Structure formats: C-alpha cells, structure tokens
mmCIF file of C-alpha atoms in Angstrom:
data_model
loop_
_atom_site.group_PDB
_atom_site.id
_atom_site.type_symbol
_atom_site.label_atom_id
_atom_site.label_comp_id
_atom_site.label_asym_id
_atom_site.label_seq_id
_atom_site.Cartn_x
_atom_site.Cartn_y
_atom_site.Cartn_z
ATOM 1 C CA UNK T 6 86.855 54.954 104.118
ATOM 2 C CA UNK T 7 86.959 57.862 106.531
ATOM 3 C CA UNK T 8 90.723 57.998 106.308
ATOM 4 C CA UNK T 9 90.614 58.341 102.657
ATOM 5 C CA UNK T 10 88.245 61.228 103.082
ATOM 6 C CA UNK T 11 90.475 62.934 105.575
ATOM 7 C CA UNK T 12 93.467 62.640 103.238
ATOM 8 C CA UNK T 13 91.662 64.104 100.295
ATOM 9 C CA UNK T 14 90.626 67.130 102.407
ATOM 10 C CA UNK T 15 93.903 67.631 103.718
ATOM 11 C CA UNK T 16 95.533 67.636 100.072
ATOM 12 C CA UNK T 17 92.794 70.079 98.777
ATOM 13 C CA UNK T 18 93.478 72.572 101.649
ATOM 14 C CA UNK T 19 97.240 72.567 100.876
ATOM 15 C CA UNK T 20 96.558 73.085 97.245
ATOM 16 C CA UNK T 21 94.298 75.958 98.053
ATOM 17 C CA UNK T 22 97.079 77.614 100.345
ATOM 18 C CA UNK T 23 99.782 77.523 97.610
ATOM 19 C CA UNK T 24 97.548 78.780 94.965
ATOM 20 C CA UNK T 25 96.569 81.755 97.387
ATOM 21 C CA UNK T 26 100.148 82.463 98.155
ATOM 22 C CA UNK T 27 101.107 82.622 94.388
ATOM 23 C CA UNK T 28 98.277 84.805 93.656
ATOM 24 C CA UNK T 29 99.354 87.323 96.535
ATOM 25 C CA UNK T 30 103.018 87.154 95.264
ATOM 26 C CA UNK T 31 102.132 88.049 91.747
ATOM 27 C CA UNK T 32 99.996 90.779 92.709
ATOM 28 C CA UNK T 33 102.725 92.393 94.956
ATOM 29 C CA UNK T 34 105.259 91.997 91.940
ATOM 30 C CA UNK T 35 102.757 93.689 89.370
ATOM 31 C CA UNK T 36 102.262 96.408 92.010
ATOM 32 C CA UNK T 37 105.916 97.168 92.439
ATOM 33 C CA UNK T 38 106.507 97.209 88.584
ATOM 34 C CA UNK T 39 103.622 99.657 88.335
ATOM 35 C CA UNK T 40 105.302 101.835 90.845
ATOM 36 C CA UNK T 41 108.681 101.615 89.303
ATOM 37 C CA UNK T 42 107.522 102.762 85.839
ATOM 38 C CA UNK T 43 105.879 105.856 87.272
ATOM 39 C CA UNK T 44 109.015 106.862 89.348
ATOM 40 C CA UNK T 45 109.966 110.721 88.566
ATOM 41 C CA UNK T 46 113.227 111.345 86.872
ATOM 42 C CA UNK T 47 115.980 112.633 89.309
ATOM 43 C CA UNK T 48 116.338 116.591 89.710
ATOM 44 C CA UNK T 49 119.883 117.817 88.650
ATOM 45 C CA UNK T 50 121.196 121.417 89.344
ATOM 46 C CA UNK T 51 122.544 122.834 86.259
ATOM 47 C CA UNK T 52 124.673 126.067 85.483
ATOM 48 C CA UNK T 53 125.548 127.525 82.347
ATOM 49 C CA UNK T 54 128.975 127.525 80.433
ATOM 50 C CA UNK T 55 130.428 131.086 80.506
ATOM 51 C CA UNK T 56 132.666 132.627 77.880
ATOM 52 C CA UNK T 57 134.665 135.457 78.811
ATOM 53 C CA UNK T 58 138.537 136.541 78.478
ATOM 54 C CA UNK T 59 140.891 135.350 81.323
ATOM 55 C CA UNK T 60 142.465 138.201 83.193
ATOM 56 C CA UNK T 61 144.269 137.037 86.445
ATOM 57 C CA UNK T 62 147.479 137.544 88.231
ATOM 58 C CA UNK T 63 149.562 134.397 89.329
ATOM 59 C CA UNK T 64 152.370 134.709 91.979
ATOM 60 C CA UNK T 65 155.885 133.952 90.537
ATOM 61 C CA UNK T 66 159.258 134.065 92.174
ATOM 62 C CA UNK T 67 161.757 136.469 90.780
ATOM 63 C CA UNK T 68 165.383 137.823 91.411
ATOM 64 C CA UNK T 69 166.524 141.326 91.555
ATOM 65 C CA UNK T 70 169.997 141.995 89.939
ATOM 66 C CA UNK T 71 172.058 145.132 89.407
ATOM 67 C CA UNK T 72 171.425 146.500 86.074
ATOM 68 C CA UNK T 73 175.281 146.629 85.544
ATOM 69 C CA UNK T 74 178.008 145.094 87.642
ATOM 70 C CA UNK T 75 181.614 144.882 87.254
ATOM 71 C CA UNK T 76 184.443 143.034 89.140
ATOM 72 C CA UNK T 77 187.297 145.586 89.006
ATOM 73 C CA UNK T 78 190.803 143.977 88.263
ATOM 74 C CA UNK T 79 193.793 146.188 87.760
ATOM 75 C CA UNK T 80 195.165 146.103 84.033
ATOM 76 C CA UNK T 81 198.737 146.074 85.153
ATOM 77 C CA UNK T 82 200.633 144.394 88.063
ATOM 78 C CA UNK T 83 201.540 146.981 90.964
ATOM 79 C CA UNK T 84 201.304 147.607 94.473
ATOM 80 C CA UNK T 85 198.239 149.395 96.091
ATOM 81 C CA UNK T 86 199.332 152.830 97.084
ATOM 82 C CA UNK T 87 196.157 154.176 98.306
ATOM 83 C CA UNK T 88 192.329 153.266 97.992
ATOM 84 C CA UNK T 89 189.682 155.829 98.702
ATOM 85 C CA UNK T 90 186.498 153.839 98.694
ATOM 86 C CA UNK T 91 185.094 151.037 100.705
ATOM 87 C CA UNK T 92 182.000 148.769 100.727
ATOM 88 C CA UNK T 93 178.935 150.883 100.487
ATOM 89 C CA UNK T 94 180.650 153.913 98.733
ATOM 90 C CA UNK T 95 178.595 155.736 95.883
ATOM 91 C CA UNK T 96 180.946 156.498 93.025
ATOM 92 C CA UNK T 97 180.557 158.397 89.613
ATOM 93 C CA UNK T 98 181.767 157.329 86.277
ATOM 94 C CA UNK T 99 185.529 158.090 86.091
ATOM 95 C CA UNK T 100 185.931 158.568 89.903
ATOM 96 C CA UNK T 101 189.532 157.644 91.233
ATOM 97 C CA UNK T 102 188.994 154.826 93.472
ATOM 98 C CA UNK T 103 192.553 153.255 93.976
ATOM 99 C CA UNK T 104 196.058 154.241 93.051
ATOM 100 C CA UNK T 105 198.826 151.750 92.315
ATOM 101 C CA UNK T 106 202.571 152.147 92.019
ATOM 102 C CA UNK T 107 204.896 150.214 89.395
ATOM 103 C CA UNK T 108 208.532 151.354 89.214
ATOM 104 C CA UNK T 109 209.223 149.459 86.054
ATOM 105 C CA UNK T 110 206.560 151.254 84.320
ATOM 106 C CA UNK T 111 208.064 154.730 85.117
ATOM 107 C CA UNK T 112 211.347 153.488 83.676
ATOM 108 C CA UNK T 113 209.739 152.355 80.383
ATOM 109 C CA UNK T 114 208.235 155.839 80.127
ATOM 110 C CA UNK T 115 211.424 157.462 80.610
ATOM 111 C CA UNK T 116 213.205 155.288 78.073
ATOM 112 C CA UNK T 117 210.448 155.866 75.469
ATOM 113 C CA UNK T 118 210.647 159.665 75.892
ATOM 114 C CA UNK T 119 214.555 159.246 75.364
ATOM 115 C CA UNK T 120 213.990 157.488 72.259
ATOM 116 C CA UNK T 121 211.626 160.031 71.074
ATOM 117 C CA UNK T 122 214.058 162.739 71.759
ATOM 118 C CA UNK T 123 216.790 160.848 69.718
ATOM 119 C CA UNK T 124 214.365 160.276 66.935
ATOM 120 C CA UNK T 125 213.446 164.026 66.778
ATOM 121 C CA UNK T 126 217.054 164.932 66.697
ATOM 122 C CA UNK T 127 217.787 162.607 64.019
ATOM 123 C CA UNK T 128 214.918 163.887 61.871
ATOM 124 C CA UNK T 129 216.375 167.550 62.316
ATOM 125 C CA UNK T 130 219.802 166.519 61.347
ATOM 126 C CA UNK T 131 218.413 164.828 58.138
ATOM 127 C CA UNK T 132 216.287 167.822 57.404
ATOM 128 C CA UNK T 133 219.422 170.099 57.725
ATOM 129 C CA UNK T 134 221.361 167.720 55.511
ATOM 130 C CA UNK T 135 218.683 167.445 52.893
ATOM 131 C CA UNK T 136 218.408 171.385 52.838
ATOM 132 C CA UNK T 137 222.295 171.837 52.445
ATOM 133 C CA UNK T 138 222.609 169.275 49.682
ATOM 134 C CA UNK T 139 219.476 170.509 47.892
ATOM 135 C CA UNK T 140 221.175 174.066 47.893
ATOM 136 C CA UNK T 141 224.218 172.683 46.318
ATOM 137 C CA UNK T 142 222.410 170.613 43.730
ATOM 138 C CA UNK T 143 220.372 173.830 42.707
ATOM 139 C CA UNK T 144 223.833 175.877 42.370
ATOM 140 C CA UNK T 145 225.337 173.199 40.328
ATOM 141 C CA UNK T 146 222.108 172.963 38.145
ATOM 142 C CA UNK T 147 222.128 176.777 37.629
ATOM 143 C CA UNK T 148 225.847 176.731 36.532
ATOM 144 C CA UNK T 149 225.338 173.833 34.177
ATOM 145 C CA UNK T 150 223.347 176.120 32.054
ATOM 146 C CA UNK T 151 226.521 177.388 30.763
ATOM 147 C CA UNK T 152 228.361 174.670 28.661
ATOM 148 C CA UNK T 153 231.676 173.264 30.161
ATOM 149 C CA UNK T 154 231.274 175.107 33.714
ATOM 150 C CA UNK T 155 229.973 171.904 35.619
ATOM 151 C CA UNK T 156 230.698 168.362 34.617
ATOM 152 C CA UNK T 157 227.621 166.281 33.947
ATOM 153 C CA UNK T 158 228.711 163.729 36.576
ATOM 154 C CA UNK T 159 229.036 166.203 39.245
ATOM 155 C CA UNK T 160 225.466 167.243 38.694
ATOM 156 C CA UNK T 161 224.237 163.645 38.864
ATOM 157 C CA UNK T 162 226.025 163.005 42.215
ATOM 158 C CA UNK T 163 224.480 166.057 43.853
ATOM 159 C CA UNK T 164 221.044 165.071 42.669
ATOM 160 C CA UNK T 165 221.516 161.547 44.083
ATOM 161 C CA UNK T 166 222.618 163.073 47.230
ATOM 162 C CA UNK T 167 219.404 164.798 47.710
ATOM 163 C CA UNK T 168 217.399 161.972 46.804
ATOM 164 C CA UNK T 169 219.237 159.891 49.584
ATOM 165 C CA UNK T 170 218.585 162.788 52.016
ATOM 166 C CA UNK T 171 215.030 162.990 51.333
ATOM 167 C CA UNK T 172 214.677 159.094 52.019
ATOM 168 C CA UNK T 173 216.731 159.431 55.106
ATOM 169 C CA UNK T 174 214.454 162.344 56.089
ATOM 170 C CA UNK T 175 211.296 160.289 55.672
ATOM 171 C CA UNK T 176 212.803 157.292 57.610
ATOM 172 C CA UNK T 177 213.572 159.761 60.539
ATOM 173 C CA UNK T 178 210.038 160.982 60.499
ATOM 174 C CA UNK T 179 208.562 157.409 60.672
ATOM 175 C CA UNK T 180 211.005 156.885 63.605
ATOM 176 C CA UNK T 181 209.712 159.943 65.284
ATOM 177 C CA UNK T 182 206.091 158.611 64.774
ATOM 178 C CA UNK T 183 207.009 155.275 66.162
ATOM 179 C CA UNK T 184 208.751 156.796 69.249
ATOM 180 C CA UNK T 185 205.668 158.965 69.777
ATOM 181 C CA UNK T 186 203.394 155.766 69.648
ATOM 182 C CA UNK T 187 205.522 153.834 72.019
ATOM 183 C CA UNK T 188 205.559 156.760 74.536
ATOM 184 C CA UNK T 189 201.758 156.851 74.306
ATOM 185 C CA UNK T 190 201.465 153.290 74.904
ATOM 186 C CA UNK T 191 203.575 153.466 77.989
ATOM 187 C CA UNK T 192 201.751 156.578 79.144
ATOM 188 C CA UNK T 193 198.332 154.719 78.761
ATOM 189 C CA UNK T 194 199.632 151.914 80.690
ATOM 190 C CA UNK T 195 200.876 154.276 83.405
ATOM 191 C CA UNK T 196 197.326 155.705 83.593
ATOM 192 C CA UNK T 197 196.189 151.972 84.323
ATOM 193 C CA UNK T 198 197.690 152.643 87.626
ATOM 194 C CA UNK T 199 194.887 154.744 88.393
ATOM 195 C CA UNK T 200 191.787 152.608 89.025
ATOM 196 C CA UNK T 201 188.500 154.443 88.310
ATOM 197 C CA UNK T 202 184.815 153.786 88.479
ATOM 198 C CA UNK T 203 183.407 152.293 85.054
ATOM 199 C CA UNK T 204 180.014 153.819 85.785
ATOM 200 C CA UNK T 205 177.672 155.466 88.486
ATOM 201 C CA UNK T 206 177.033 152.899 91.079
ATOM 202 C CA UNK T 207 177.779 151.704 94.646
ATOM 203 C CA UNK T 208 181.223 149.667 95.771
ATOM 204 C CA UNK T 209 179.369 146.379 97.063
ATOM 205 C CA UNK T 210 182.678 144.657 97.675
ATOM 206 C CA UNK T 211 186.410 145.542 98.689
ATOM 207 C CA UNK T 212 189.109 142.867 98.919
ATOM 208 C CA UNK T 213 192.367 144.717 98.897
ATOM 209 C CA UNK T 214 194.248 147.190 101.051
ATOM 210 C CA UNK T 215 197.235 149.623 100.701
ATOM 211 C CA UNK T 216 200.493 147.599 100.033
ATOM 212 C CA UNK T 217 198.870 144.722 98.425
ATOM 213 C CA UNK T 218 200.454 143.383 95.189
ATOM 214 C CA UNK T 219 197.485 143.240 92.670
ATOM 215 C CA UNK T 220 197.544 142.151 88.976
ATOM 216 C CA UNK T 221 195.254 141.507 85.780
ATOM 217 C CA UNK T 222 192.633 138.834 86.032
ATOM 218 C CA UNK T 223 193.980 135.528 84.575
ATOM 219 C CA UNK T 224 190.708 133.954 83.946
ATOM 220 C CA UNK T 225 190.766 131.708 86.929
ATOM 221 C CA UNK T 226 187.817 131.525 89.258
ATOM 222 C CA UNK T 227 190.216 131.854 92.226
ATOM 223 C CA UNK T 228 191.112 135.432 91.395
ATOM 224 C CA UNK T 229 189.555 137.891 93.654
ATOM 225 C CA UNK T 230 188.889 141.351 92.156
ATOM 226 C CA UNK T 231 190.104 144.508 93.961
ATOM 227 C CA UNK T 232 186.546 146.035 93.868
ATOM 228 C CA UNK T 233 183.079 145.250 92.788
ATOM 229 C CA UNK T 234 180.849 148.087 91.477
ATOM 230 C CA UNK T 235 177.237 147.692 90.945
ATOM 231 C CA UNK T 236 174.726 150.112 89.416
ATOM 232 C CA UNK T 237 171.736 149.951 91.728
ATOM 233 C CA UNK T 238 169.729 153.065 90.697
ATOM 234 C CA UNK T 239 168.368 150.861 88.077
ATOM 235 C CA UNK T 240 167.630 147.153 88.634
ATOM 236 C CA UNK T 241 166.947 143.988 86.481
ATOM 237 C CA UNK T 242 164.044 141.795 87.825
ATOM 238 C CA UNK T 243 164.536 138.394 86.330
ATOM 239 C CA UNK T 244 161.288 136.309 86.411
ATOM 240 C CA UNK T 245 161.315 132.582 85.166
ATOM 241 C CA UNK T 246 157.946 132.478 83.562
ATOM 242 C CA UNK T 247 156.286 129.057 83.192
ATOM 243 C CA UNK T 248 155.658 127.863 79.835
ATOM 244 C CA UNK T 249 151.719 128.133 80.080
ATOM 245 C CA UNK T 250 152.020 131.620 81.153
ATOM 246 C CA UNK T 251 154.283 133.097 78.402
ATOM 247 C CA UNK T 252 151.187 133.856 75.882
ATOM 248 C CA UNK T 253 150.096 137.483 75.882
ATOM 249 C CA UNK T 254 153.411 138.865 77.136
ATOM 250 C CA UNK T 255 154.126 142.535 75.757
ATOM 251 C CA UNK T 256 157.168 144.581 76.238
ATOM 252 C CA UNK T 257 156.375 147.822 78.083
ATOM 253 C CA UNK T 258 153.597 146.215 80.314
ATOM 254 C CA UNK T 259 153.827 147.061 84.006
ATOM 255 C CA UNK T 260 154.166 144.197 86.463
ATOM 256 C CA UNK T 261 153.884 144.584 90.438
ATOM 257 C CA UNK T 262 155.774 142.874 92.909
ATOM 258 C CA UNK T 263 156.451 142.628 96.501
ATOM 259 C CA UNK T 264 159.601 142.087 98.659
ATOM 260 C CA UNK T 265 159.861 140.850 102.300
ATOM 261 C CA UNK T 266 161.872 143.693 103.444
ATOM 262 C CA UNK T 267 158.753 145.935 102.771
ATOM 263 C CA UNK T 268 155.846 143.519 103.527
ATOM 264 C CA UNK T 269 153.251 146.262 103.295
ATOM 265 C CA UNK T 270 154.424 147.985 99.955
ATOM 266 C CA UNK T 271 153.909 147.062 96.366
ATOM 267 C CA UNK T 272 156.365 147.927 93.728
ATOM 268 C CA UNK T 273 156.416 147.665 89.794
ATOM 269 C CA UNK T 274 158.562 147.129 86.977
ATOM 270 C CA UNK T 275 158.388 147.374 83.194
ATOM 271 C CA UNK T 276 158.723 144.249 80.991
ATOM 272 C CA UNK T 277 161.850 145.292 79.089
ATOM 273 C CA UNK T 278 163.359 141.957 77.588
ATOM 274 C CA UNK T 279 161.792 138.704 76.647
ATOM 275 C CA UNK T 280 164.152 135.912 76.021
ATOM 276 C CA UNK T 281 161.638 134.094 73.531
ATOM 277 C CA UNK T 282 163.403 130.686 74.460
ATOM 278 C CA UNK T 283 162.169 128.136 77.043
ATOM 279 C CA UNK T 284 164.587 126.498 79.240
ATOM 280 C CA UNK T 285 164.435 122.718 78.360
ATOM 281 C CA UNK T 286 165.290 121.999 81.970
ATOM 282 C CA UNK T 287 162.863 124.168 83.811
ATOM 283 C CA UNK T 288 160.280 124.725 81.174
ATOM 284 C CA UNK T 289 160.356 128.506 81.867
ATOM 285 C CA UNK T 290 161.102 131.632 79.769
ATOM 286 C CA UNK T 291 163.408 134.162 81.537
ATOM 287 C CA UNK T 292 161.807 137.651 81.234
ATOM 288 C CA UNK T 293 163.626 140.959 82.716
ATOM 289 C CA UNK T 294 161.896 143.792 83.891
ATOM 290 C CA UNK T 295 163.327 147.371 84.383
ATOM 291 C CA UNK T 296 162.961 148.450 88.007
ATOM 292 C CA UNK T 297 163.630 152.093 88.848
ATOM 293 C CA UNK T 298 165.417 152.346 92.329
ATOM 294 C CA UNK T 299 166.617 155.974 92.541
ATOM 295 C CA UNK T 300 166.109 155.627 96.452
ATOM 296 C CA UNK T 301 168.236 152.457 96.644
ATOM 297 C CA UNK T 302 165.421 150.943 98.946
ATOM 298 C CA UNK T 303 165.495 147.626 96.725
ATOM 299 C CA UNK T 304 168.932 145.745 96.624
ATOM 300 C CA UNK T 305 170.317 143.166 94.180
ATOM 301 C CA UNK T 306 169.990 139.639 95.308
ATOM 302 C CA UNK T 307 166.363 140.251 96.725
ATOM 303 C CA UNK T 308 163.847 137.520 95.940
ATOM 304 C CA UNK T 309 160.538 139.232 95.160
ATOM 305 C CA UNK T 310 157.135 137.835 94.622
ATOM 306 C CA UNK T 311 155.816 138.768 91.357
ATOM 307 C CA UNK T 312 152.138 139.303 90.439
ATOM 308 C CA UNK T 313 152.534 138.092 87.033
ATOM 309 C CA UNK T 314 149.493 138.939 84.739
ATOM 310 C CA UNK T 315 148.143 136.202 82.754
ATOM 311 C CA UNK T 316 146.144 137.021 79.601
ATOM 312 C CA UNK T 317 144.371 135.071 76.740
ATOM 313 C CA UNK T 318 144.362 136.229 73.076
ATOM 314 C CA UNK T 319 140.433 135.523 73.079
ATOM 315 C CA UNK T 320 137.640 134.385 75.260
ATOM 316 C CA UNK T 321 137.631 131.075 76.820
ATOM 317 C CA UNK T 322 134.919 128.912 78.645
ATOM 318 C CA UNK T 323 134.450 128.839 82.285
ATOM 319 C CA UNK T 324 132.392 126.738 84.778
ATOM 320 C CA UNK T 325 132.280 126.260 88.541
ATOM 321 C CA UNK T 326 135.117 123.968 89.907
ATOM 322 C CA UNK T 327 132.275 121.786 91.292
ATOM 323 C CA UNK T 328 130.920 121.118 87.601
ATOM 324 C CA UNK T 329 134.267 119.398 86.821
ATOM 325 C CA UNK T 330 134.644 115.465 87.762
ATOM 326 C CA UNK T 331 137.711 113.790 87.903
ATOM 327 C CA UNK T 332 138.262 109.899 87.904
ATOM 328 C CA UNK T 333 141.250 107.864 87.438
ATOM 329 C CA UNK T 334 140.275 107.655 83.749
ATOM 330 C CA UNK T 335 139.047 111.017 82.632
ATOM 331 C CA UNK T 336 138.244 114.552 83.650
ATOM 332 C CA UNK T 337 134.776 115.601 82.381
ATOM 333 C CA UNK T 338 131.594 117.735 82.889
ATOM 334 C CA UNK T 339 128.184 116.366 82.685
ATOM 335 C CA UNK T 340 126.150 118.333 80.000
ATOM 336 C CA UNK T 341 122.404 118.208 80.134
ATOM 337 C CA UNK T 342 121.039 118.154 76.747
ATOM 338 C CA UNK T 343 117.212 117.425 76.078
ATOM 339 C CA UNK T 344 116.768 116.162 79.612
ATOM 340 C CA UNK T 345 119.551 113.626 79.199
ATOM 341 C CA UNK T 346 123.120 113.383 80.897
ATOM 342 C CA UNK T 347 126.163 113.246 78.572
ATOM 343 C CA UNK T 348 129.909 113.007 79.649
ATOM 344 C CA UNK T 349 132.154 115.594 77.918
ATOM 345 C CA UNK T 350 135.982 115.183 78.503
ATOM 346 C CA UNK T 351 137.457 118.511 79.127
ATOM 347 C CA UNK T 352 140.976 119.850 80.189
ATOM 348 C CA UNK T 353 141.138 122.417 82.994
ATOM 349 C CA UNK T 354 143.079 125.716 82.773
ATOM 350 C CA UNK T 355 143.331 128.653 85.288
ATOM 351 C CA UNK T 356 140.743 129.568 88.027
ATOM 352 C CA UNK T 357 139.375 133.134 87.708
ATOM 353 C CA UNK T 358 137.503 133.746 90.932
ATOM 354 C CA UNK T 359 134.644 131.074 91.392
ATOM 355 C CA UNK T 360 135.130 129.838 87.953
ATOM 356 C CA UNK T 361 137.671 127.717 86.125
ATOM 357 C CA UNK T 362 138.565 127.350 82.494
ATOM 358 C CA UNK T 363 137.681 124.213 80.534
ATOM 359 C CA UNK T 364 138.683 123.253 77.105
ATOM 360 C CA UNK T 365 136.707 120.516 75.258
ATOM 361 C CA UNK T 366 133.633 119.922 73.139
ATOM 362 C CA UNK T 367 131.413 122.366 74.975
ATOM 363 C CA UNK T 368 129.872 125.585 73.807
ATOM 364 C CA UNK T 369 128.984 128.718 75.612
ATOM 365 C CA UNK T 370 125.497 128.782 77.189
ATOM 366 C CA UNK T 371 125.188 125.044 77.354
ATOM 367 C CA UNK T 372 123.714 123.494 80.620
ATOM 368 C CA UNK T 373 126.202 121.244 82.748
ATOM 369 C CA UNK T 374 125.633 119.767 85.964
ATOM 370 C CA UNK T 375 126.402 122.093 88.701
ATOM 371 C CA UNK T 376 127.903 119.126 90.945
ATOM 372 C CA UNK T 377 129.414 116.641 88.508
ATOM 373 C CA UNK T 378 129.838 113.118 89.647
ATOM 374 C CA UNK T 379 130.543 109.664 88.062
ATOM 375 C CA UNK T 380 127.318 108.463 89.572
ATOM 376 C CA UNK T 381 125.254 110.483 87.062
ATOM 377 C CA UNK T 382 125.808 107.919 84.060
ATOM 378 C CA UNK T 383 125.549 108.935 80.498
ATOM 379 C CA UNK T 384 122.030 108.640 79.114
ATOM 380 C CA UNK T 385 120.230 109.187 82.455
ATOM 381 C CA UNK T 386 117.057 111.058 82.085
ATOM 382 C CA UNK T 387 117.050 113.994 84.604
ATOM 383 C CA UNK T 388 115.087 117.114 85.273
ATOM 384 C CA UNK T 389 117.275 120.411 85.090
ATOM 385 C CA UNK T 390 117.078 122.810 87.500
ATOM 386 C CA UNK T 391 119.044 126.066 87.491
ATOM 387 C CA UNK T 392 121.276 126.532 90.392
ATOM 388 C CA UNK T 393 121.541 129.788 92.461
ATOM 389 C CA UNK T 394 124.957 131.618 92.917
ATOM 390 C CA UNK T 395 124.956 130.453 96.688
ATOM 391 C CA UNK T 396 124.757 126.858 95.632
ATOM 392 C CA UNK T 397 127.711 127.216 93.244
ATOM 393 C CA UNK T 398 129.568 128.853 95.952
ATOM 394 C CA UNK T 399 128.766 126.052 98.452
ATOM 395 C CA UNK T 400 129.592 123.346 95.758
ATOM 396 C CA UNK T 401 132.925 124.908 95.279
#
C-alpha cells in the first residue's frame, strides 16, 4: 500500500515538472515574438541623384605627323653631279637641292634644236615659193582680161600651183610647231636633272652622294628615295578617338596635349579634320588636329598624350560611385521610395570628380542608398538618412 502511494506521488511530481517547463518555454517564445515585432527599421544613408552636363577630359594617345611629306625621286635616270643639302637642312620651295647629269638628254636636245631649224628653213622656202607663184598668177590673171593674150589653161595651172604652195606652207608651219613642242619637251626633261624642293620644309633623309646612279621610282617598296622633305612648321596630330567619346566633337575646338620631351609644358592644337568613320578593327575614329610649330620644337613621330574633352549634348544623371552595386547578374542602385528599398538596374558612364554617370530608370532628385549592397533586399523597410559629403567621399 505504501509503495503505491509513493509511486503516485512520484508520477504527480514529474507531471508537474514538465508542465512548469512547458509554461516557461511558452512565455519565453512569446516574449521573443513581442521583441521582434517592435524592432526598429534599419537606417540607410541616402544621397540625391544629380543632373548636370558632363564636362571632363580623358587622356588619349596620339601621333604627330608632318603636315606634308615627300620622298624625292628623280624624274629621269642620271648620275648625281652635286647635292647641296643634308639631313636637317631647311629648304625653301623651289630651292635647288641636287643636280644630275645625263649626256643622252643633251644629245636629244641638240637633235630637237636641229629639227626645229630644218622645219623653220622649210617653212621659209615654202613661203618664198608661194609668194613667187602667187605673183605669177596675179600677172596672168591681169593679162587674161585682154582676150587671146593668156590661155585659160595656163591661168588654171598657175592657180593650182598657188593652192599647192599654200598647202605646203601650212604643213611646214605645223612641222615647225611640232619641232618646237619636241624641243620644249626635251628641255623640260633636261630641267628634271635639277632636283628642287617641293615646298618649305626640312630635309629629314638623305640616301645618295655625288656619283650615284639614280632613277625614277618604279613603284617597288625596295626603292630608296634620294631625299625626304617634311613640312614641320605645321604638324598634324592624329588621335584615334574611341567610339564612346566621338559625340560632341566640333571642328575648330582647341585641344591640349603633352609630350615626353617637354614634360612640364602643355601644347595645344585645333581640331581640323574629322573622318566621320569608325575603324571596325579598333572601334576608334581618326581625328586630325593642326598644330603650329614655327619654332620646330615638336617633331613628327612623337607620341603625345592628348587631353581629349568629353562633352554631352544634354545633362545626364550622376551618383557617387559607392551608390552603384555590382553583382554577377546586374549593376544597380538601391532607390529609397516611401521608406522601402528598390533595386534599379543602371549602366555606368564616365566619372566626373566624385560622381559617376548612370543611365537607367532613375530621376534627378530621387534618393538612392549612398552605399549600395545586394544585402539590402528589395522591399526592405528602412529609415532614410541624408549622407554628408564626407561620408560620400569615404564611401568612394
């Protein structure tokens, strides 16, 4: 009997213990749920989307080229008799740079002169014969006015003789003109023995010396020119502009650049020629600038660094770089609207100071998270707090 009483008490105490533990666990869960429902929304620093016109300069490589450059080949084959210029010589347009000799050309000129003299002598003879036969014809014609004095046949023969003399005189005149043209041609060819500067410039290459046999260019790349002349008082600066920077280019705009030879100086050129065609291989558009170089400090072949101006036709939107989040799937900003976070996909453009261009479904003046992250999920309720300029800088 006592054992049954003890067993009953033990069972009752165990049941009471489990009930007590269950009550405590339930009260703890309820308390935790109450605390979670009253947790405050996270505070997010926000910044305004700014609208302004992009006006920056990017550094692009370029190449300085001579405004004009000519590889000087002789127009006729001959021997170099003398050469009066060398590498670095400054020449004027038409200045004699080299003299060639070609004896066969002198012989051709003498022959042409002889033919001209013979043609002129034949013309003079034809003119004298025409004058004589015409005089005879006029006398016979005058005598024929008296019937029976001159036979009609004799008058016709005299007239035909005058017509023939006129034809021979015209042919002789044409022969004289042809002989003059031949002599002029040979004289011009002889003038090619004098090699002259094509324009004002500098001799940048000399490859021959007196006594060398030279001739015209044959179109082969193996041909070496006698001289090379470049105009360096004015240069062309060729800049391959990437496709994304071609908008807003205007002829006449000034562009600054630097060269390694003068690291502490800045030069400038004027946009003169725009190709208006993008190279499909490099995706760049060649643009030429005219650069004044009267002091010849700059040289063709230099590779300057060009401060290329980038402009937009209208204002675009900007945010701090830290406001743009990037994942493997998207690039976005976190817009805060009515206390809720929204992801807005954007494309980035150029950086302008502490801001970067964004293109997407955002508007100027809207609030975006100053430090965007994919942990701030869409639909999250947040408390917006305007960030200070210092925090934007540190976020960058």
